[in-house]
DNA sequence: CAAATTTTGATTTACGTACCTCAGATTTTC
DNA sequence: GAAAATCTGAGGTACGTAAATCAAAATTTG
């Protein structure tokens, strides 16, 4: 039988009230007595029954998710997953609130974090922007003892407790490796190949990191692949379409395209206008309705994906654990880079 | 505030005892009264608080995991993950027992299932063998109302409630697609290429399915790739090593190897003895210490993996849900095929 | 040494559900 | 219409923990 507080009281020769005071760090216990109780706790190997404790406290975990009001499919999907978690709230003892902020706006994110700080929730998840003022705001939240998880985009060297997202450098490396291997042959041969990179904005950390990983692998392992200057499409379909169309017109020898940002609809539209035989090899990020269709059609060759549902559920698990002072299962919380070819689409 | 049984009693104008009788399907309630109570339940949107209920019942979920006592790295890792779950038992209200059975032995598995049936656990997970007598045993478990999950290897068209493992046909297709794309170029050109397939045993369903997926893609999309007759290494390192060495000697033009079974140590040893310039392209399954090292060394080019930890945790979540008659989150429980290149090793 | 303060014990209620007993009411059966 | 069977209500205890109250004991302070 699992030991209970009653067993501790009996062994330590104190009352339930004293055990409770020790367990919950309440004042009014002499240090000798506290020692006896702690001794009993360790000797019995007592672990508090979280379910019973939460029941007694009639506790609900109040979490806040701060999400950019982006209109690309990935962010919309992320929103949906959070709403799904809200729907499951009652059976998971959580009370999740969504706060929308304008995208790529550090000032707005700071304001949101400050507002959240004021209401002292049990935890906060947010899509970080890599800026010093965000780090400062995060530090204030940490001082207030509010667990924090960054979602999708990280804030390294900050006070966040955890990052629920993929390793973007590794994602870029993977894309580079696939690009190099897929190109070796039909295009590359001895004469080399040209590759275009399409990003949303180089101001965003994830995009910079993906590019970094991609370039590293290409430079080291595929020296005769030449990377063109990065195209920044601001994740905007219309802009992206014209940029890609232009690029393909100017550089007739583009053999591959790595789209490391969101908003691939424009890219796909531009690709559909290219003669099949002359289509470049394309690697993109995020499995959405449009990239999935393009993958099935053969317009896109590979898609690297992060599962928004997993990220949201992981963030919630981690926030709960942090709120309870419990350890997290690192292996369970590692968000993986999914590689989809048209043959392993779920 | 979430409605409780007390609210139901008040609304329906009955006592707590009657509500309890309705909720738990106990006898002794006239159908008119039962109707009133059920009406109140739906109108309030009542959902039973599982944590409180389990506390009151002082319930623990007793699960049995039946695992083949295989000595390959993957199965050893699977064992370890289940042991990890056993270690977490106390805080998860589970009581997990591991039953070892000899591998590839349908008779022994039937005996194990029958023994398990006798002790009526709250759920069973097992690595299935695709045989009619196993289906019959599974049907008996279902009749007894014991939730069942197949692990790693499925038993389609049976009474199992869920399969916690990857889609092996899709895995084979993915391997075929990678093989075809990677080969197109340095080897393939116009003259075609020869590929060897190494399996454990064609009697095992997963291996058959992987081969099926692989062959389909190669035949359809890469007609000038020629697949040699399957080598069955029985997942035995020594045997595998000699088989691969022999095959490479006899067929000097082997451009690729697809190892779809476990026990890759022998394969790797054989590959290390081949001159670097003449090494074939290799795609293997399961990320273990040896395949990881081989991937880093460039001896293996890609590894398809299923995460044993995820499979075990998923099986437990599903068994719990089935035991409670709750729905499962399909998206959360889908086990993904991880593709590892040397650039995205975790 | 008395008064004030701190520490401790004993007891109680609560969380939401399960499950038990017993008495009283209602319905069914003969 | 009485006896038997069936339903229903009221009340309690339990699960393991939290948290509150109040009194008693021990300690410190003036």
XYZ file of C-alpha atoms in Angstrom, chain B residues 179 183 187 193-197 226 228 231 243-258 271 274 278-282:
34
model
C 16.184 4.669 -52.203
C 20.123 6.325 -56.285
C 24.508 4.988 -59.645
C 20.806 -0.366 -60.508
C 20.556 -3.442 -58.342
C 19.212 -3.356 -54.794
C 19.357 -6.007 -52.084
C 16.725 -6.397 -49.383
C 16.174 -4.184 -59.847
C 17.302 -9.050 -55.688
C 17.768 -12.297 -47.808
C 24.809 -13.282 -45.979
C 25.566 -9.664 -46.795
C 29.246 -10.359 -47.413
C 28.298 -13.202 -49.758
C 25.748 -11.126 -51.596
C 28.196 -8.277 -52.114
C 30.802 -10.705 -53.417
C 28.437 -12.409 -55.843
C 26.807 -9.194 -57.042
C 29.531 -6.627 -57.503
C 26.970 -4.154 -58.783
C 24.754 -3.883 -55.691
C 24.069 -0.159 -55.462
C 21.712 -0.165 -52.497
C 20.633 -2.214 -49.504
C 17.325 -1.935 -47.693
C 29.719 -2.889 -44.659
C 33.837 -2.843 -48.026
C 32.324 0.910 -53.373
C 29.915 1.025 -50.453
C 26.272 0.769 -51.401
C 23.570 3.173 -50.343
C 21.983 1.774 -47.185
